[in-house]
Coordinates of C-alpha atoms and ligand atoms in Angstrom, one line a residue:
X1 CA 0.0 0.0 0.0
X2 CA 1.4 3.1 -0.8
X3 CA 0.8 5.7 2.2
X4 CA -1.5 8.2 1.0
X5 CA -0.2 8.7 -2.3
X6 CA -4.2 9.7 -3.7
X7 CA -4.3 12.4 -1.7
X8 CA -2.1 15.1 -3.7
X9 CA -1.1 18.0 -1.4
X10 CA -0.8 16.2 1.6
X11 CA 2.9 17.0 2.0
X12 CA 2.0 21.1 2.2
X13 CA -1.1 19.5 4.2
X14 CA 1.2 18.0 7.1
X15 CA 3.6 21.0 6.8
X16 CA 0.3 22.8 8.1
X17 CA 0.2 20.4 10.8
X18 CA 3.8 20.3 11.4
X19 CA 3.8 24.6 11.8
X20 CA 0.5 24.6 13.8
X21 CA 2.0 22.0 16.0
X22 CA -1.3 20.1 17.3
X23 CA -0.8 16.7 16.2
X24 CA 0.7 14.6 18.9
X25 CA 1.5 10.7 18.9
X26 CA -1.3 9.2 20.8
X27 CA 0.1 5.4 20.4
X28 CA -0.5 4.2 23.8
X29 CA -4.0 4.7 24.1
X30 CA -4.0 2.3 20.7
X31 CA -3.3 -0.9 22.7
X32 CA -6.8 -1.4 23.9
X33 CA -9.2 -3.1 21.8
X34 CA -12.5 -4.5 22.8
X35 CA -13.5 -8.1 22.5
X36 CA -15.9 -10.9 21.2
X37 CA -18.2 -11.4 24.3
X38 CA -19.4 -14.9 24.2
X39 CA -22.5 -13.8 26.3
X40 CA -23.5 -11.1 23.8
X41 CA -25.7 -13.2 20.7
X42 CA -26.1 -10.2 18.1
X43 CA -29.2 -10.0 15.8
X44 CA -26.9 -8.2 13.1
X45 CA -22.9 -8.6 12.6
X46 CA -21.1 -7.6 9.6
X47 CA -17.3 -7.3 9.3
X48 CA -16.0 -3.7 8.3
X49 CA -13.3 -3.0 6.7
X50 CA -11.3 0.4 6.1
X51 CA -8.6 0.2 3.3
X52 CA -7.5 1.7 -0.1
X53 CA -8.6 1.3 -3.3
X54 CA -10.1 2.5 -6.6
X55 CA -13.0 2.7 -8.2
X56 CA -14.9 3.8 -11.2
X57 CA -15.8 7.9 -10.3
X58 CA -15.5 9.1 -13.7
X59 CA -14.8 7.7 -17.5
X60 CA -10.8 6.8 -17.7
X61 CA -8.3 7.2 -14.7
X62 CA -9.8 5.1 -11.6
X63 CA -9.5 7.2 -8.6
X64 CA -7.5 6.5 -5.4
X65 CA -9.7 6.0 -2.4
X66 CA -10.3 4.9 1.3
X67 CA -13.2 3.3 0.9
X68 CA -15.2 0.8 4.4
X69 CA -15.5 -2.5 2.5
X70 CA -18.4 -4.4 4.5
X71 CA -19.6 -8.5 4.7
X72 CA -22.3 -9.6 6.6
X73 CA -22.1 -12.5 8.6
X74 CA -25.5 -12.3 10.4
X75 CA -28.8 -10.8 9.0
X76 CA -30.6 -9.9 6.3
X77 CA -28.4 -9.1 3.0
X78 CA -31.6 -6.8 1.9
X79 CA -31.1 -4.0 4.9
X80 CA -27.1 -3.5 3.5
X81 CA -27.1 -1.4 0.6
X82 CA -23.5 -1.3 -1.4
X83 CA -23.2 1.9 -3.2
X84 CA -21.3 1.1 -7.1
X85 CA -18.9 3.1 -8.2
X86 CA -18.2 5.1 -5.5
X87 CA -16.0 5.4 -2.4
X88 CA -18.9 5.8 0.0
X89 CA -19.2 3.1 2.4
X90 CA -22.2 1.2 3.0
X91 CA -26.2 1.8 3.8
X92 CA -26.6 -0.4 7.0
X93 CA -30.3 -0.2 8.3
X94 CA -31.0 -2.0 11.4
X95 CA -33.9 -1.8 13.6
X96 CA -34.4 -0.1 17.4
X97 CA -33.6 -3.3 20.1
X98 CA -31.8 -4.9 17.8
X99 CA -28.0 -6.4 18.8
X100 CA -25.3 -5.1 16.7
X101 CA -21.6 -6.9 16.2
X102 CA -19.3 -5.2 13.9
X103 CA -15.9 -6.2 13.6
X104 CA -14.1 -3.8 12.1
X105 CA -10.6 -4.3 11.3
X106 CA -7.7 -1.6 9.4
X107 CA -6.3 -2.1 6.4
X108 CA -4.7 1.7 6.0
X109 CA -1.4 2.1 6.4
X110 CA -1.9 4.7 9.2
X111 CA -4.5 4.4 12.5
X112 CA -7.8 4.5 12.2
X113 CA -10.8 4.1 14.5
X114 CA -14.8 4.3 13.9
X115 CA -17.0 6.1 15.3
X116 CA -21.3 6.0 15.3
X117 CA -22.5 9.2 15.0
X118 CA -25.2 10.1 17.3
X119 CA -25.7 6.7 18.6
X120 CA -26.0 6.1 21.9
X121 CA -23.5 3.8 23.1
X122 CA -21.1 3.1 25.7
X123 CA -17.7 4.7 26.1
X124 CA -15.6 1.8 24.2
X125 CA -18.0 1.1 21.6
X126 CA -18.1 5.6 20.5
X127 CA -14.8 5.1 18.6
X128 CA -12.9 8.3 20.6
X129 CA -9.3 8.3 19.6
X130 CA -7.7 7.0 22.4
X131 CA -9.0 3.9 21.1
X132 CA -7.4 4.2 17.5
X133 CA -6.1 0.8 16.0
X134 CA -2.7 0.2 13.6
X135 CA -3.0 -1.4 10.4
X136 CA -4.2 -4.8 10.6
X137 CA -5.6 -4.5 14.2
X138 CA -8.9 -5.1 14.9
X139 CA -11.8 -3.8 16.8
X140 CA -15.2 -5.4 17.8
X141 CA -17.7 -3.1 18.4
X142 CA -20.6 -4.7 20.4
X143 CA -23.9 -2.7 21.7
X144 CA -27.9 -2.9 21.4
X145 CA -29.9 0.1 19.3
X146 CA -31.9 2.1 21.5
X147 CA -31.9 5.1 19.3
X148 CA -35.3 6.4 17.9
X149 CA -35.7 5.4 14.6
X150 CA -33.5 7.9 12.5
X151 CA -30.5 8.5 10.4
X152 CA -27.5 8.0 11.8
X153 CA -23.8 7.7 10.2
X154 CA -20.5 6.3 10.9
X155 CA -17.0 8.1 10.0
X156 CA -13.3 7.7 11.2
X157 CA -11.9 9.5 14.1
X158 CA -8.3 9.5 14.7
X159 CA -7.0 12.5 16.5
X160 CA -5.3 14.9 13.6
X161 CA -6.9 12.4 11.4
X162 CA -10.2 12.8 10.9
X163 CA -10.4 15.3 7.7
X164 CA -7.8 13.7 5.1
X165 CA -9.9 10.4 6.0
X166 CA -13.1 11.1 5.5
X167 CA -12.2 13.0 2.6
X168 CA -10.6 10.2 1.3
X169 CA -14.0 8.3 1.2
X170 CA -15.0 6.7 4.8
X171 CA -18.0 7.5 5.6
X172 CA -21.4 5.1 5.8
X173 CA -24.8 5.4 6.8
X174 CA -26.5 3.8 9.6
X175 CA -30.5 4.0 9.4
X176 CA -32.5 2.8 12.5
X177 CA -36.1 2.7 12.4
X178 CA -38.5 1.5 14.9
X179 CA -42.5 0.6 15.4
X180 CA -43.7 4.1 15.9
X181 CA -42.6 4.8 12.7
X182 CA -43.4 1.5 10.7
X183 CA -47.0 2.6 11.6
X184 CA -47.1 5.8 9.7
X185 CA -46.8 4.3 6.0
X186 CA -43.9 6.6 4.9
X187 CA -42.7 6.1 1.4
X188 CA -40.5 3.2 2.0
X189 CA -37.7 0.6 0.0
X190 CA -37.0 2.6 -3.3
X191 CA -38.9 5.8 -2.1
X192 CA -36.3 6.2 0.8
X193 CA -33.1 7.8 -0.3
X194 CA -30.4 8.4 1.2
X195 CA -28.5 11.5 0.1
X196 CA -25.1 12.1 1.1
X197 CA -23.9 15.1 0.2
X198 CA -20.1 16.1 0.1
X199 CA -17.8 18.2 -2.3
X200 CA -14.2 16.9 -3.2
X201 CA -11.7 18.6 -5.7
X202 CA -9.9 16.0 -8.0
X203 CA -7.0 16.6 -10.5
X204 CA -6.8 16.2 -14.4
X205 CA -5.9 12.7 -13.3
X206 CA -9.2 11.6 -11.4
X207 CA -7.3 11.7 -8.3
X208 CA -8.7 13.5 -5.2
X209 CA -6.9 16.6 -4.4
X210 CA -6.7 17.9 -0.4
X211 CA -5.4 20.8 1.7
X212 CA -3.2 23.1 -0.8
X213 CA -2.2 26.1 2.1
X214 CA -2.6 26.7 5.3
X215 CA -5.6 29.0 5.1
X216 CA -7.4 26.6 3.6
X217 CA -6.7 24.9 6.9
X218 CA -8.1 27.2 8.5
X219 CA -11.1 27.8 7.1
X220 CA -11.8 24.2 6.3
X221 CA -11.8 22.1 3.2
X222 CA -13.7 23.3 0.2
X223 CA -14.0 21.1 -3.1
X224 CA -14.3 22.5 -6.3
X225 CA -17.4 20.0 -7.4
X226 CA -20.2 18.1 -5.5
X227 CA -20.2 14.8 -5.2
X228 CA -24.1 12.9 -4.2
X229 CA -23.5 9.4 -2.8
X230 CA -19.8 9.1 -4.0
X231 CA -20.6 10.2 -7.1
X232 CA -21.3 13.2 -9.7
X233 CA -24.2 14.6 -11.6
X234 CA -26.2 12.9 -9.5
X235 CA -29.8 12.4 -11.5
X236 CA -32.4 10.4 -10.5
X237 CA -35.6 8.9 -12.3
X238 CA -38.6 8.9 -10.4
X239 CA -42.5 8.7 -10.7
X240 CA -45.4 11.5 -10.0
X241 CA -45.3 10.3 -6.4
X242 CA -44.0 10.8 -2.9
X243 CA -40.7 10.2 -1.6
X244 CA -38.5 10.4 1.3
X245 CA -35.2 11.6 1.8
X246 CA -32.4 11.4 4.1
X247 CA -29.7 14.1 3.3
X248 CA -26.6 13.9 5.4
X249 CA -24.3 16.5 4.8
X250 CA -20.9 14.4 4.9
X251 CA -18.8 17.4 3.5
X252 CA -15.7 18.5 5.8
X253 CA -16.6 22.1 5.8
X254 CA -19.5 23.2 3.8
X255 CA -22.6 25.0 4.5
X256 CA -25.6 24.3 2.3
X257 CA -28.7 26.2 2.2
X258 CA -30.9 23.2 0.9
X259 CA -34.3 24.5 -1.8
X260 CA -36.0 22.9 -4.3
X261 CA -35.5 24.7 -8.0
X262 CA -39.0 25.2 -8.6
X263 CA -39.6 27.0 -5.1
X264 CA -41.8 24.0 -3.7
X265 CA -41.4 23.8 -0.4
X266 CA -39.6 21.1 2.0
X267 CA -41.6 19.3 4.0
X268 CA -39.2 18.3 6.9
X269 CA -40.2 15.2 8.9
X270 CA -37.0 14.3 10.6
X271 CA -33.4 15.8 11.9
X272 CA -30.5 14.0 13.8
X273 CA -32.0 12.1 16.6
X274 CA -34.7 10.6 14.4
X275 CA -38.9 11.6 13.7
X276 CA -39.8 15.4 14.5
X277 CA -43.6 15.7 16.1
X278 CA -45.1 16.8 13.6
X279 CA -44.0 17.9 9.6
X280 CA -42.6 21.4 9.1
X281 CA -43.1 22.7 6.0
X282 CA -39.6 25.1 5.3
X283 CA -38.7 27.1 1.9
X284 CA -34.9 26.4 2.3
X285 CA -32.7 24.2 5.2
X286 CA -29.2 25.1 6.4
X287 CA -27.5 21.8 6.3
X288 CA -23.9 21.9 8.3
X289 CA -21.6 19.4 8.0
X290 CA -22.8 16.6 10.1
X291 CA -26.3 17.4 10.2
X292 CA -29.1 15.2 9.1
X293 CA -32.4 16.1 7.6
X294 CA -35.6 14.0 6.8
X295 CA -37.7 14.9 4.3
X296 CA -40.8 14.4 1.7
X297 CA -40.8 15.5 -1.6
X298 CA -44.3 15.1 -3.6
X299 CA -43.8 14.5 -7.1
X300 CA -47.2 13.7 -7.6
X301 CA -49.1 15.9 -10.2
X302 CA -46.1 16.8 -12.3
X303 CA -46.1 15.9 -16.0
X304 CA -43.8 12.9 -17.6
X305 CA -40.3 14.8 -18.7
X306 CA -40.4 17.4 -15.6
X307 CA -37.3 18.2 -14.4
X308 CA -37.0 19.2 -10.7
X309 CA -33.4 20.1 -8.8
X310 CA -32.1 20.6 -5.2
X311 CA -30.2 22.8 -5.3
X312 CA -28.0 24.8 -2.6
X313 CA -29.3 29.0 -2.5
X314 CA -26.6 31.1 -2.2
X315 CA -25.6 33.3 1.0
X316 CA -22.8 35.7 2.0
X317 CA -19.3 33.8 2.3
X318 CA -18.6 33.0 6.3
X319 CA -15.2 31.9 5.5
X320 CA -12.5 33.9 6.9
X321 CA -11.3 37.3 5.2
X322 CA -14.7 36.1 3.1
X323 CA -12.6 33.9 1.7
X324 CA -10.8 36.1 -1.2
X325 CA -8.6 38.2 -0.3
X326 CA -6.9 35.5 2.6
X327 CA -6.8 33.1 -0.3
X328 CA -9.4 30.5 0.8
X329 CA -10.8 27.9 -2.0
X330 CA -10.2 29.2 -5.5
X331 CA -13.1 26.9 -7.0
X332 CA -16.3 27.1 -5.3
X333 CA -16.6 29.6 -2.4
X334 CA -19.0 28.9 0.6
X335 CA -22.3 30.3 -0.3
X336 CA -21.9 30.1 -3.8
X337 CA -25.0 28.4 -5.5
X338 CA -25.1 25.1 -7.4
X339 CA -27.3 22.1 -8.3
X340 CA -27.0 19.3 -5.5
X341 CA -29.2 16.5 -7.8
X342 CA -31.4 16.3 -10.7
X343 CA -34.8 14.7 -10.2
X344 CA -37.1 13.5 -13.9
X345 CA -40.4 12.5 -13.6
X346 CA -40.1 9.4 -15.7
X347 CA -43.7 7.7 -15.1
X348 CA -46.7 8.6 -13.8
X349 CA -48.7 7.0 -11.2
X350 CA -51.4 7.4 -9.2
X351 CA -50.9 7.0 -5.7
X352 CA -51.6 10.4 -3.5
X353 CA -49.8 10.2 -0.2
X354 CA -51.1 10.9 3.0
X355 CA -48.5 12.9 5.0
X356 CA -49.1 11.9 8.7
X357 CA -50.2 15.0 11.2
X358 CA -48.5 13.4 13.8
X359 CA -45.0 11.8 13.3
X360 CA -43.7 11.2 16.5
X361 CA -44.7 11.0 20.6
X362 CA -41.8 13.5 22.0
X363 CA -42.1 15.1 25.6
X364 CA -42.2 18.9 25.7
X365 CA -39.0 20.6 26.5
X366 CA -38.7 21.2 30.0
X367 CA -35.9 23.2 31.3
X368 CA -36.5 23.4 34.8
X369 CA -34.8 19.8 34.4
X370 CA -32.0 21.4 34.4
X371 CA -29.5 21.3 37.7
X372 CA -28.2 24.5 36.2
X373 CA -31.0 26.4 35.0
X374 CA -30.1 29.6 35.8
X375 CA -26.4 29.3 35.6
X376 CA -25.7 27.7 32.4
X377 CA -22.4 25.6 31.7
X378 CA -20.6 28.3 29.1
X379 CA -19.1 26.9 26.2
X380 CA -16.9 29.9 23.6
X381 CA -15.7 28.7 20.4
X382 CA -13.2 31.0 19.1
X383 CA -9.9 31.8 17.6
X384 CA -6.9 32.4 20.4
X385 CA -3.8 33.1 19.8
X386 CA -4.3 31.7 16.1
X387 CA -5.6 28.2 16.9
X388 CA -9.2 27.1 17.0
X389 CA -10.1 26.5 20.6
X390 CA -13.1 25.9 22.8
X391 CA -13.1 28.0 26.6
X392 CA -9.5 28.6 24.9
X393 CA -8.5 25.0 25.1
X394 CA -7.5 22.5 22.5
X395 CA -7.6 18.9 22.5
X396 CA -5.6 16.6 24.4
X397 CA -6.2 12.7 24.5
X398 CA -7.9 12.1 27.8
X399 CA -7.6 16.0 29.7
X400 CA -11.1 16.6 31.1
X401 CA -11.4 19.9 32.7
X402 CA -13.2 20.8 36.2
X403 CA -15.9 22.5 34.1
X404 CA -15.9 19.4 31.9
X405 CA -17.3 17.3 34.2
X406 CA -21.0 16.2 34.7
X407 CA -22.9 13.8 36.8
X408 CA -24.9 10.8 35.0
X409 CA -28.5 10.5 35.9
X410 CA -28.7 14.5 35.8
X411 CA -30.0 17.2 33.2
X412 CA -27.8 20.4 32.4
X413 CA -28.4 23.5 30.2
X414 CA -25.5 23.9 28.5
X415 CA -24.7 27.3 26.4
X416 CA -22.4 27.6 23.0
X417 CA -21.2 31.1 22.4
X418 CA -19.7 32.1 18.7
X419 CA -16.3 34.2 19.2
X420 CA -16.1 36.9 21.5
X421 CA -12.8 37.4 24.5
X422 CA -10.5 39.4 23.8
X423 CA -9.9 38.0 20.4
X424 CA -13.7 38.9 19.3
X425 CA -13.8 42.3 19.3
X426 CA -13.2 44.6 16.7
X427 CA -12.3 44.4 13.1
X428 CA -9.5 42.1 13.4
X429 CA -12.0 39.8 16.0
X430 CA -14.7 39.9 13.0
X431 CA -12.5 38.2 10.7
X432 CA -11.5 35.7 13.5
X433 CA -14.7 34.2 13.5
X434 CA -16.4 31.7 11.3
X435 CA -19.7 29.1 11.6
X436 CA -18.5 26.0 13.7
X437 CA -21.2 22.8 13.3
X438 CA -21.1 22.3 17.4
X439 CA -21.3 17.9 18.0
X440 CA -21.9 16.1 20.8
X441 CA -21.0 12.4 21.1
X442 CA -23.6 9.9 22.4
X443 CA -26.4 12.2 23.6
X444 CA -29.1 13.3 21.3
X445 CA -30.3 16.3 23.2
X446 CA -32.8 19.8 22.7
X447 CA -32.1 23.2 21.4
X448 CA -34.1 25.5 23.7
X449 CA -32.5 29.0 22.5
X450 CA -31.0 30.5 19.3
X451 CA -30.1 34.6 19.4
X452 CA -27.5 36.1 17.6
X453 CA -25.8 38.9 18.6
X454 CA -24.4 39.8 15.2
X455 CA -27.3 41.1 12.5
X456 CA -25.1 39.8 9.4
X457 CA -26.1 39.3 6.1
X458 CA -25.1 36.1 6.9
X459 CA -27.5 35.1 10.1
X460 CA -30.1 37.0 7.8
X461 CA -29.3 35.0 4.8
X462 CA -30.0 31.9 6.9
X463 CA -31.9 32.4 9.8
X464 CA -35.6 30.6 8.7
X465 CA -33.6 27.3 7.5
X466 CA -32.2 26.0 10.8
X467 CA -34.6 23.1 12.1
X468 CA -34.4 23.3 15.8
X469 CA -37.5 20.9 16.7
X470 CA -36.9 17.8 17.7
X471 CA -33.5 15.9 18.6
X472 CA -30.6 17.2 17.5
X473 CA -26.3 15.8 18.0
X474 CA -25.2 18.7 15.8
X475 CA -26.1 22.3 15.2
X476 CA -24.3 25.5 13.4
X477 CA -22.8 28.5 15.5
X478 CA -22.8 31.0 13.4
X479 CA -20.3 33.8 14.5
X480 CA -22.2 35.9 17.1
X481 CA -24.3 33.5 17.5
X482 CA -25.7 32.0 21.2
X483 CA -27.4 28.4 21.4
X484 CA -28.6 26.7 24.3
X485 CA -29.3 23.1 24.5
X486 CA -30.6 20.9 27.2
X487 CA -28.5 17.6 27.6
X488 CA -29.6 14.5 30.0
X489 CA -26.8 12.3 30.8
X490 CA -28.5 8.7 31.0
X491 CA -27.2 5.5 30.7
X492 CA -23.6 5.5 29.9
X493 CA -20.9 7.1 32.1
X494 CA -17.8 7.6 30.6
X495 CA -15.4 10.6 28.6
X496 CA -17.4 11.3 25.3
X497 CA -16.0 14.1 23.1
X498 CA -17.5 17.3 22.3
X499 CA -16.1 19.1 19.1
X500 CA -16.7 21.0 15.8
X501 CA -17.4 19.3 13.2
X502 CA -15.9 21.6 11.0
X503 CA -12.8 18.6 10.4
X504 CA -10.3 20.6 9.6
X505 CA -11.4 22.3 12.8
X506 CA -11.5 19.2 14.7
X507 CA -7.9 18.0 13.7
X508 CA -6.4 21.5 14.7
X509 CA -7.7 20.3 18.2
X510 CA -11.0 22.1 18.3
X511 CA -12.3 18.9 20.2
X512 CA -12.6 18.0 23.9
X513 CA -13.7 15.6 26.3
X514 CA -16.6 15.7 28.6
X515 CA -16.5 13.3 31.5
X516 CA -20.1 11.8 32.9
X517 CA -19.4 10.5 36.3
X518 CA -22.1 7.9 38.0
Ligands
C2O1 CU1 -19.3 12.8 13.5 CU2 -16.9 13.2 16.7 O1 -18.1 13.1 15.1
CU2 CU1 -20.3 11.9 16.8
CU3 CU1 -15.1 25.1 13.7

């Protein structure tokens, strides 16, 4: 295997790294690895495997990948759906209470380590990097789904990692669903699409092309083209009739402001943690990386040969120095607007769908839950002293911090603040601050406040798409911005990570641990 040879830049990429100085050698937390538990009889176990290869993106040139190969050993082949001709791993639907084994073992020439995001799992099953494996190591991941039907996805997560290797192609989905919602006859089999939506920049070769300077760094990675599913020009045939989608947006840095071409509306039925209570009808969605939506689109009443696109609307540029004049991505600037997919109308039908009132039984938010109701745990993402930091730390393995600290079996109000310190004011703190997609590992939890401080162009460009019903593991802090979530630690005791899921962000150590304590 030759070491990362596909991914052209990655020389100036680790000089970046090397200046920056974040990366640190994390090998002895790589000796643990769970076992096979002879008391635990899965309902589902597939091996998964991460490795190089190539594969068919476009005509000529094969292009270099990482791609999670997958073989089932126990269940039913029709719930695993292999995506051809792409690198994206595989559609892996399993049901609520079911028993999962996955034995995943490395095949890249560097560590690597998975991690199920927004499931909730114990500590050793999360994939945080302390539990990274070498090549040819392997790792058994054993746990029970008691996540609410939803979409769910699973990605690498070595420390420093995490961006060149989801770039490279891993990256799956994991789709639970669960009696509540087999009861409410959404469009289902090859009316339920998943759409993963990520933008890569290859060269005149076909080969996938990463970090080219160090303000592309810092900004994030931005590719010059979209890719849907692994693959280009996505187009898709369907009839006069409704369907459902699940867009994940799998991209390492991109903000999309999700609309439909011919100004129907999206009907929204579902975010991260699974079924909303009841469908929201939106005009466009601000999809950060990470983030999951659910929705309907009725094709019913359109003629044969209609042509209908997603597209992304386009909004003010929230990189840094807006992205020009600091030299962010020459190609295709944040904000900028494009086609995501193509739908035809290829036969019509008649079958008029229904769209459930009612989607889902979820309790009310209640704050006064909360331990800390009126004192708020603080959390400030920001730039200090030119490194992305959160309360003006950066991520070491296993540090957990006093104020990192929470008890299980106990509710907490937990606030995210956009910029500010002594870096945040002023010109000079403007252009220090950027969106950050905020993610919290294991816990699904509420979003009780969103205020912005800042009256952009920006927060008015995209302040009706964020969907803030429901449960959420991810959400966008745009600078100025202020959001307040309520978080229940149940269950699982343990040091979870907290990050942004900007990765570029992420591997520059804008990541920390939290520590539940029983
Ligand atoms: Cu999808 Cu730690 O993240
Ligand atoms: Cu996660
Ligand atoms: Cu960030």
């Amino acid at each position: 295997m030759k070491r990362r040879k596909f991914i052209a830049g990655t020389l100036l990429a680790s000089g970046v790294v090397a200046t920056t100085g974040f990366l640190q050698a994390c090998k002895e937390y790589s000796e643990v690895s769970a076992k096979r538990s002879p008391a635990f009889k899965p309902d589902v176990e597939f091996d998964l495997i991460s490795k190089t290869d190539k594969v068919n993106i476009f005509p000529n040139e094969l292009t270099e990948v990482y791609k999670y190969d997958f073989k089932l050993i126990k269940g039913d082949s029709a719930n695993i759906q292999e995506i051809r001709n792409s690198y994206l791993g595989p559609v892996i639907r399993v049901k609520k209470g079911q028993k999962i084994r996955i034995n995943y073992k490395n095949l890249l020439d560097e560590e690597s380590i998975v991690h199920w995001h927004g499931l909730h799992i114990p500590e050793e099953m999360d994939g945080h990097p302390r539990y990274a494996i070498d090549e040819d190591k392997e790792y058994i991941y054993e746990f029970k789904v008691m996540n609410r039907a939803g979409t769910y996805w699973f990605h690498p997560h070595p420390h420093g990692k995490t961006g060149p290797q989801v770039y490279g192609g891993l990256a799956g989905l994991f789709i639970v669903s669960d009696n509540e919602e087999d009861s409410l006859n959404l469009p289902k089999g090859k009316y339920d699409i998943p759409i993963v939506i990520q933008d890569r920049t290859f060269n005149s070769d076909n080969q996938l092309v990463y970090l080219q300077s160090p303000m592309e760094k810092m900004n994030g990675f931005l590719g010059e083209q979209i890719l849907i599913n692994g693959r280009p020009n996505f187009k898709l045939s369907v009839s006069s009739k409704a369907y459902r989608f699940r867009l994940l947006n799998g991209s390492n840095s991109r903000i999309y402001k999700i609309a439909l071409s011919n100004g129907m509306p999206l009907i929204v039925i579902g975010n991260d943690g699974g079924l909303l209570k009841e469908p929201l009808t939106k005009n466009y969605i601000v999809l950060s990386p990470a983030e999951r939506i659910d929705m309907i689109i009725d094709f019913s009443g359109m003629e044969l040969e209609n042509k209908v696109e997603l597209i992304s609307l386009p909004f003010p540029n929230p990189n840094m120095g807006g992205g020009m004049m600091m030299g962010g991505s020459s190609g295709l600037p944040n904000g900028t607007q494009f086609k995501l997919a193509e739908f035809n109308i290829n036969k019509i039908v008649n079958e008029p769908f229904q769209l459930p009132k009612k989607l889902s039984v979820i309790p009310q938010i209640d704050t006064s839950d909360a331990i800390n109701l009126n004192n708020p745990r603080r959390f400030r993402f920001a730039m200090s002293r030119m490194s992305w930091t959160i309360n003006g730390r950066t991520f070491s393995m296993t540090d957990v911090a006093s104020d990192e600290k929470v008890k299980l079996n106990t509710s907490e109000i937990w606030e995210f603040i956009n910029g500010g310190g002594r870096m945040g004011m002023g010109m000079m703190g403007g252009m220090m601050q950027m969106p950050h997609p905020v993610h919290i590992h294991q816990l699904q939890f509420r979003i009780v406040d969103r205020s912005s401080n800042n009256n952009s162009t920006l927060w008015q460009s995209l302040k009706d798409g964020f969907i803030d019903n429901g449960w959420k593991d991810t959400f966008l802090l745009l600078p100025g911005m202020k959001v307040k979530i309520l978080i229940s630690f149940k269950d699982f005791p343990g040091l979870f990570l907290y990050h942004c899921h900007n990765l570029e962000h992420e591997d520059m150590g804008m990541m920390r641990n939290y520590l539940i304590s029983s």
